[in-house]
Tab-separated table of C-alpha atoms in Angstrom:
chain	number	residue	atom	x	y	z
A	26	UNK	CA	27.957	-6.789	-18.172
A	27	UNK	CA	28.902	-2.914	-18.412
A	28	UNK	CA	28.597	-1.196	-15.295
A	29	UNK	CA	27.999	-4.494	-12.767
A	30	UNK	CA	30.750	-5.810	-10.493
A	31	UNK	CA	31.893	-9.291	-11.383
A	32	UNK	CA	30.660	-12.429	-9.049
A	33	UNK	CA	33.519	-13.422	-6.326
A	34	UNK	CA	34.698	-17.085	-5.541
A	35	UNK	CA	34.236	-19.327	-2.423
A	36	UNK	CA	38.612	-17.776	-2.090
A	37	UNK	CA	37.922	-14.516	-2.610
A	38	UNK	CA	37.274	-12.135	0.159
A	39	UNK	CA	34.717	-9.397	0.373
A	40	UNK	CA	35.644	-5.497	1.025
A	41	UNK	CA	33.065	-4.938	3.636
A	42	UNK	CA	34.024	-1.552	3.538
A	43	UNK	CA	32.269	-0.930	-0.068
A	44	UNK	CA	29.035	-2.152	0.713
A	45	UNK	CA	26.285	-0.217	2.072
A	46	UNK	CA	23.157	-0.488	3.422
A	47	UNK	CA	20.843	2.253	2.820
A	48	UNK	CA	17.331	2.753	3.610
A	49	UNK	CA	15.180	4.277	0.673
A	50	UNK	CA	11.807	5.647	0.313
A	51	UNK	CA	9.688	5.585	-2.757
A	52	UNK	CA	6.695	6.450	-3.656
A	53	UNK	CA	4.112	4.302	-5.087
A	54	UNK	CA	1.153	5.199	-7.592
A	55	UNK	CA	-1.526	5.851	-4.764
A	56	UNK	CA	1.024	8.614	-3.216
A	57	UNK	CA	2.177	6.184	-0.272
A	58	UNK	CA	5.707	6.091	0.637
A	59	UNK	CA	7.096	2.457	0.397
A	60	UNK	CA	10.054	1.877	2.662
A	61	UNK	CA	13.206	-0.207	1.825
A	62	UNK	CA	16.604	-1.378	2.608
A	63	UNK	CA	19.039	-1.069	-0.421
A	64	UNK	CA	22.159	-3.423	-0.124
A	65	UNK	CA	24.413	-1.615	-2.307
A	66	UNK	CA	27.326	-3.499	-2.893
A	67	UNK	CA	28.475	-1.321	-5.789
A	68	UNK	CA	26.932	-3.238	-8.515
A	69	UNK	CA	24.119	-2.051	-10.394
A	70	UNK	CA	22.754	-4.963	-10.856
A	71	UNK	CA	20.086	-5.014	-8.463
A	72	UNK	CA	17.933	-8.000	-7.648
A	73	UNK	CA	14.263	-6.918	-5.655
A	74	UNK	CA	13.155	-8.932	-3.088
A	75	UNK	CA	9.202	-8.754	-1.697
A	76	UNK	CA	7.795	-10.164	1.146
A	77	UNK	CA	4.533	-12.176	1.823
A	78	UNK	CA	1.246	-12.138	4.065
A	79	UNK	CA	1.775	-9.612	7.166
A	80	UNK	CA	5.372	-9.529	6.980
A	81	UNK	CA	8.373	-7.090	6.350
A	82	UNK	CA	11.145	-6.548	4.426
A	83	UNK	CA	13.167	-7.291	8.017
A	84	UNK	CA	12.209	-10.702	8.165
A	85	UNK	CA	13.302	-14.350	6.695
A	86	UNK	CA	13.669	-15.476	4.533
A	87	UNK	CA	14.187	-12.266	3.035
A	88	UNK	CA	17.117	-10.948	5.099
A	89	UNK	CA	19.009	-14.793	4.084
A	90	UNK	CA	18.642	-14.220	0.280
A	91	UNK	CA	19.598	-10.194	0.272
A	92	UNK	CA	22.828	-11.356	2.461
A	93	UNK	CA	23.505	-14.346	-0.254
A	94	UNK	CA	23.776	-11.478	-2.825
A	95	UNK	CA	25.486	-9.398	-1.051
A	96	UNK	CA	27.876	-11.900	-0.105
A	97	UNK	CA	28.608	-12.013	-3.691
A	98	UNK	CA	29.027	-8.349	-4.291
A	99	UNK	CA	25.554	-8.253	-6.170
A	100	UNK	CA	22.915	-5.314	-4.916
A	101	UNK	CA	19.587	-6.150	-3.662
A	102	UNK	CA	16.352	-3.986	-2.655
A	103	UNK	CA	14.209	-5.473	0.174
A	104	UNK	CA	11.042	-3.000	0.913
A	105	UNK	CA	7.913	-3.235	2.886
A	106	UNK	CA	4.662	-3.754	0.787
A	107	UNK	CA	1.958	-0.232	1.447
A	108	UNK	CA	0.306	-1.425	4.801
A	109	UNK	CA	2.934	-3.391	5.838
A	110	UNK	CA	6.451	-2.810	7.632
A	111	UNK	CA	7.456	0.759	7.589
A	112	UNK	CA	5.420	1.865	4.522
A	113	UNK	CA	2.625	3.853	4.552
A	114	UNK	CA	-1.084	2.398	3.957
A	115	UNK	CA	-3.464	0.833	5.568
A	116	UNK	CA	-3.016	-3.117	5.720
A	117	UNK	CA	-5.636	-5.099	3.200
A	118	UNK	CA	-6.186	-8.554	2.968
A	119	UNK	CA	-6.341	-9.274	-0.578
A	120	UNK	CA	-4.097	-6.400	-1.928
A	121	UNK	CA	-2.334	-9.275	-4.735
A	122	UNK	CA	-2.992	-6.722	-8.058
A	123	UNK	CA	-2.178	-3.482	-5.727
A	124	UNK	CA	1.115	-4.800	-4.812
A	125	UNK	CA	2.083	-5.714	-8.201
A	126	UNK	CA	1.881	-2.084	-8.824
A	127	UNK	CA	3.794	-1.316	-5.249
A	128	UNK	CA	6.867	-3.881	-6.952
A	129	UNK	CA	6.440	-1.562	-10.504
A	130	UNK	CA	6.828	1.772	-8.634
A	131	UNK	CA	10.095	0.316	-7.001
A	132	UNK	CA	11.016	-0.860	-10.232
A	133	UNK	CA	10.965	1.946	-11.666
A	134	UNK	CA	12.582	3.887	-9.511
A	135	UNK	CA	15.809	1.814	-9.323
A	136	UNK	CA	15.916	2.212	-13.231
A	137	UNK	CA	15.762	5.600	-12.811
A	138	UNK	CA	18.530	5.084	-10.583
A	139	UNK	CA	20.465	3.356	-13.504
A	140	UNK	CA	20.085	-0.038	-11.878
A	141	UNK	CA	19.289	-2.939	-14.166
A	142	UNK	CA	17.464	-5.175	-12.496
A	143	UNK	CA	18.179	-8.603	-12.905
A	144	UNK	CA	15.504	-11.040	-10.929
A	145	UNK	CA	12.520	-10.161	-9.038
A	146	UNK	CA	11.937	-12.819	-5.709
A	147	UNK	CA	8.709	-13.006	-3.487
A	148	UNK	CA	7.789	-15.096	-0.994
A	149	UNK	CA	4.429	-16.451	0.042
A	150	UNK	CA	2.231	-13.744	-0.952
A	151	UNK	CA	4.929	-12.063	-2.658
A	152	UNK	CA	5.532	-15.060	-4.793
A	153	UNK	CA	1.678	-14.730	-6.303
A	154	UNK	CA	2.914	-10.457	-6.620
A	155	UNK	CA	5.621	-11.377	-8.717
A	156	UNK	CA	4.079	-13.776	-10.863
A	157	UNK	CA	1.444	-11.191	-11.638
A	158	UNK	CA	3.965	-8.213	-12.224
A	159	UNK	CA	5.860	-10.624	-14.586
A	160	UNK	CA	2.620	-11.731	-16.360
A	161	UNK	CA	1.990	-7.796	-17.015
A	162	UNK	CA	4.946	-6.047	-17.688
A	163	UNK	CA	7.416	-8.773	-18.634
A	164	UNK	CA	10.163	-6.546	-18.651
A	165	UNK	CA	12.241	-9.061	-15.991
A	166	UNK	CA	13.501	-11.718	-17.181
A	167	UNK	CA	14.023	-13.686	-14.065
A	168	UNK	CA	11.212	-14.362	-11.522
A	169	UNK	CA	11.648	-16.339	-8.348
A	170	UNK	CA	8.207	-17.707	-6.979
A	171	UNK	CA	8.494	-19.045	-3.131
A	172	UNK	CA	5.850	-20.921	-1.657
A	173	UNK	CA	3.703	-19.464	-3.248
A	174	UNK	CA	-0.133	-20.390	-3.576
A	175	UNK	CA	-2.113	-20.741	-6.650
A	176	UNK	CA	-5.438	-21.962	-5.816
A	177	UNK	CA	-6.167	-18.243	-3.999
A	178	UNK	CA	-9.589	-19.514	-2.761
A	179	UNK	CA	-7.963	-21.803	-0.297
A	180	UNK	CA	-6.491	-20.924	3.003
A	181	UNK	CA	-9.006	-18.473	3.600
A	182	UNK	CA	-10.791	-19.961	6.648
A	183	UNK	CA	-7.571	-20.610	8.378
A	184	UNK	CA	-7.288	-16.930	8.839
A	185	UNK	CA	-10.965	-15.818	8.544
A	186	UNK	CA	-12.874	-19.070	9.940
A	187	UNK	CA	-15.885	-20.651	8.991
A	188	UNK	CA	-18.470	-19.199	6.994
A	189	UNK	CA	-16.380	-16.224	6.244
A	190	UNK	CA	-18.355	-16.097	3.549
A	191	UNK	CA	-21.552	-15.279	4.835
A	192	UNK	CA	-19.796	-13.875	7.648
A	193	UNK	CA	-18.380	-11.352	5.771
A	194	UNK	CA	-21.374	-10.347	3.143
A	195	UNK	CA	-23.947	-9.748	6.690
A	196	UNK	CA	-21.517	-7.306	7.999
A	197	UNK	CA	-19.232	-6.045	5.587
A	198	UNK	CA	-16.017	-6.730	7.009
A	199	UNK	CA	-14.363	-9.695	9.913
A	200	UNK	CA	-11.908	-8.703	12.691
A	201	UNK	CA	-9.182	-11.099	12.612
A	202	UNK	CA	-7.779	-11.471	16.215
A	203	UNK	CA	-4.808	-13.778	17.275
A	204	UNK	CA	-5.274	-16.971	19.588
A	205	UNK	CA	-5.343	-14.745	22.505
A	206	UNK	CA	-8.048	-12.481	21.318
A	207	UNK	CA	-5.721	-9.084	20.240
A	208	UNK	CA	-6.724	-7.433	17.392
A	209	UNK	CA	-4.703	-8.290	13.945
A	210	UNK	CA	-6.464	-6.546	10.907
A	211	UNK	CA	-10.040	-6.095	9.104
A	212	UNK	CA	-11.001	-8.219	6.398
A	213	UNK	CA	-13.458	-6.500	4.510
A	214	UNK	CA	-15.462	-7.879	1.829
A	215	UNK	CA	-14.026	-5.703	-1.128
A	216	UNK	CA	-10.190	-7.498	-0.121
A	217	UNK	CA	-11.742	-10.770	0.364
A	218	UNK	CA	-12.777	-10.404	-3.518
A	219	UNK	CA	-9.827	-8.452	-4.456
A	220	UNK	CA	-8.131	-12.141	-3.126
A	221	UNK	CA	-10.663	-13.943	-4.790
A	222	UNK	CA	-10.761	-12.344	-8.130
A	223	UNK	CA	-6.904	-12.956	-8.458
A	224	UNK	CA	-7.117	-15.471	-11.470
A	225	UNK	CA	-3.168	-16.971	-10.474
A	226	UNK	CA	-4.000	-19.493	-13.764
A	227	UNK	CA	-4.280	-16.749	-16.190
A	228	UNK	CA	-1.236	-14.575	-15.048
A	229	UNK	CA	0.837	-18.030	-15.318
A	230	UNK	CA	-0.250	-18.243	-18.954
A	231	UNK	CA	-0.301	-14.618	-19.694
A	232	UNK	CA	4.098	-14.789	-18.327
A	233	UNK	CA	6.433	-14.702	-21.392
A	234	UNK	CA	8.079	-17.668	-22.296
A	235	UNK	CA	11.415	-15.848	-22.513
A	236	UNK	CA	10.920	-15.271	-18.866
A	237	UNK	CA	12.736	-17.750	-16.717
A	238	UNK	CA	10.426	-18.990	-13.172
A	239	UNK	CA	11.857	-20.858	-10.585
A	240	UNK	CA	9.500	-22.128	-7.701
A	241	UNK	CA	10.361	-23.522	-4.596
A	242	UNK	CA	8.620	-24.845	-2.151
A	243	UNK	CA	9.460	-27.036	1.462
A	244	UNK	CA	7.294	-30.299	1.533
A	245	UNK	CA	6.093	-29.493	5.436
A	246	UNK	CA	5.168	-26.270	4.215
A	247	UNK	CA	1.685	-26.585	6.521
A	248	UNK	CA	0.268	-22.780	5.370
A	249	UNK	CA	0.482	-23.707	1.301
A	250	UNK	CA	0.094	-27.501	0.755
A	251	UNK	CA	3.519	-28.644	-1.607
A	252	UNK	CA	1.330	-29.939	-4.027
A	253	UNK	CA	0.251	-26.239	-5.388
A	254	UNK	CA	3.909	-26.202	-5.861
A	255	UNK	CA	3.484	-28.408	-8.999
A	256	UNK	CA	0.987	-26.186	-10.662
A	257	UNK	CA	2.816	-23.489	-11.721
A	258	UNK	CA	4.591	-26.203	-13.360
A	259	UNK	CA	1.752	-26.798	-15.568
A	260	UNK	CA	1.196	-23.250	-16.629
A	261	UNK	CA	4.241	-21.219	-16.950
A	262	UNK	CA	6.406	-21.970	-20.193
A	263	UNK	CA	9.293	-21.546	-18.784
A	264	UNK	CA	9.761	-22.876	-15.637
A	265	UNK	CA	11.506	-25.102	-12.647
A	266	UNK	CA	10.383	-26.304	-9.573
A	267	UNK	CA	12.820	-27.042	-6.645
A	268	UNK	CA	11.533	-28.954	-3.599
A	269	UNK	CA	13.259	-28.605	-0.633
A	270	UNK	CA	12.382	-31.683	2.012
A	271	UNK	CA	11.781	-31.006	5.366
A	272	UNK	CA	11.294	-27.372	4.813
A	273	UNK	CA	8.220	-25.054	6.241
A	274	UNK	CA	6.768	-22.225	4.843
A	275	UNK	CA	9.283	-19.979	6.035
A	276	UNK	CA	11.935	-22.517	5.524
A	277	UNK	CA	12.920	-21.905	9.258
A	278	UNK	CA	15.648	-24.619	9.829
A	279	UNK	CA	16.636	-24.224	5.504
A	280	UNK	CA	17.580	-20.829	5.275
A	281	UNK	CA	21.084	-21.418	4.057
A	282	UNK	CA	19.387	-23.966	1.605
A	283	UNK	CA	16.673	-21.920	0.208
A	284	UNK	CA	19.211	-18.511	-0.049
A	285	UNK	CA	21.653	-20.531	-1.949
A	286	UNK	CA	19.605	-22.252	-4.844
A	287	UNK	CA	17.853	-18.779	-5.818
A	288	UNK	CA	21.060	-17.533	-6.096
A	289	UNK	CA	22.182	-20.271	-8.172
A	290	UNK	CA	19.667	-19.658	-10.614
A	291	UNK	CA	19.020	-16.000	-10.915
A	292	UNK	CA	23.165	-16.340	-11.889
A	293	UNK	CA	22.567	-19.333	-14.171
A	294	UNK	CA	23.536	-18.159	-17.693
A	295	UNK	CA	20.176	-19.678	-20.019
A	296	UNK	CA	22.472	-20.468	-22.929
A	297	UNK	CA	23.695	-22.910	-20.654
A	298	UNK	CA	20.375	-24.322	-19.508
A	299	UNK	CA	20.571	-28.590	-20.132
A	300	UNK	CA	16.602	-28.298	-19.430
A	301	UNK	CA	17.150	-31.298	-17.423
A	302	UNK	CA	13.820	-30.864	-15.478
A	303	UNK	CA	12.670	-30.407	-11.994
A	304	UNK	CA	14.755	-31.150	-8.774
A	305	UNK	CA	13.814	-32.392	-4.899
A	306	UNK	CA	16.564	-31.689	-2.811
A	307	UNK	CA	16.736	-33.614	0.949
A	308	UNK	CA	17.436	-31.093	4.156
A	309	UNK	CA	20.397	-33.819	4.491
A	310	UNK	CA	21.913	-32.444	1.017
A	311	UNK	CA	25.077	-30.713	1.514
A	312	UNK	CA	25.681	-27.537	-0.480
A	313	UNK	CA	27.946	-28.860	-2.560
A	314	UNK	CA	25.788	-31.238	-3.718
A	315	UNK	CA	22.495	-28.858	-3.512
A	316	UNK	CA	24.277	-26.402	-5.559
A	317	UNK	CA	25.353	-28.244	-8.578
A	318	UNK	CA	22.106	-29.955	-8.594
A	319	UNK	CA	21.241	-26.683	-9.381
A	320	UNK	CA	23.071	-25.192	-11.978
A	321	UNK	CA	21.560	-28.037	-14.347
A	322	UNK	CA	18.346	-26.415	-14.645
């Protein structure tokens, strides 16, 4: 590929000395400056990686799958969603079509940068963001959906509690506070439908079967049950689902794991696809068997 630097082996060592990380700031379609951390290894090949519910570009397992990259001398932009991190904006609840348009401003900035950018990765939250970008701009080819939800109307009264509904419609908004009372955020009623308004079926349906989806998902994952795992499954043409066993949301104690099967297939050349289906991998797998599992799908 003109212009990108070539993938190194296992042997091969890596000139620390050429990569860079640099922190950028773009500006998104509201006028907010979005804040991120581009690992510039030289390459302009440039895989973007978003982050989910209340989170940062600065955390896993974000940090594990821009070092994977790096590690083999391919670029990577992590950034923090508006309202979240070091970007500017007030925090929302719902937010899922808004940050779609966050991940198209960065987008299209890097290609103004002459960056070609080769997978887009969320996790959590920023799975569902990606899904929807890919649904309306199909212009990547290579989407990476982790632990992601797709039934959006569930979940809700973990965070919000019980009749958040009603809750919520008699006064407009609901103070989310932490188990020891301190203030987190405001869920008003216009996110709360923002969220529930998110039809996750359609975008799935709407995503271009030339587009290549990978979800994975750990089976103690105890914020989004493992079983909404297998619906993307059903929806999106072209698709694989990894489980990982033993893995949380976060995939905590799988970071390695998780870091090294995205990589494996946002570098999978599709020519070479055997379509040999869908793939549970045990947190007792080594990598060299995880890996090659892998590069079959």
């Amino acid at each position: 590929m003109p212009g990108t630097r070539r993938s190194l082996s296992s042997h091969e060592r890596v000139d620390n000395s050429e990569i860079q990380h640099r922190r950028i700031v773009i500006e998104n379609s509201h006028g907010e400056k979005l804040v991120g951390v581009l690992h510039d290894t030289g390459s302009t090949e440039t895989v973007v990686i978003c982050h989910g519910f209340q989170s940062s570009k600065d955390r896993i397992p974000m940090l594990s799958i821009a070092n994977v990259f790096e590690r083999a001398m391919i670029s990577s932009f992590r950034f923090d969603f508006a309202g979240n991190g070091e970007s500017e904006g007030s925090f929302q609840y719902g937010n899922y079509r808004r940050e779609a348009e966050d991940l198209r401003s960065v987008v299209q900035y890097l290609r103004g940068q002459n960056r070609e950018i080769s997978a887009i990765i969320g996790h959590s939250k920023g799975g569902n963001v990606v899904l929807l970008y890919a649904a309306k701009y199909n212009d990547v080819q290579t989407v990476v959906n982790i632990s992601g939800r797709f039934f959006l109307e569930r979940g809700i009264e973990f965070r919000l509690g019980k009749d958040y509904l009603k809750r919520i419609k008699e006064n407009g908004f609901i103070d989310v506070r932490n188990r020891k009372g301190k203030f987190q955020y405001r869920a008003t009623e216009e996110s709360l439908m923002d969220r529930l308004t998110t039809n996750t079926h359609e975008a799935c349906l709407s995503i271009h079967e030339n587009c290549r989806v990978l979800t994975v998902h750990g089976s103690n994952d105890r914020i989004v049950h493992v079983t909404e795992a297998s619906e993307f499954a059903k929806y999106i043409k072209n698709h694989k689902l990894c489980l990982i066993e033993g893995a949380d949301h976060e995939f905590t104690s799988h970071q390695h794991q998780l870091a090294s099967i995205v990589f494996s297939f946002v570098k999978l050349d599709p020519k070479k696809d055997d379509d040999s289906g869908d793939i549970s991998t045990s947190s007792q797998d080594s990598m060299r068997s995880v890996v090659p599992i892998m590069s079959r799908i």
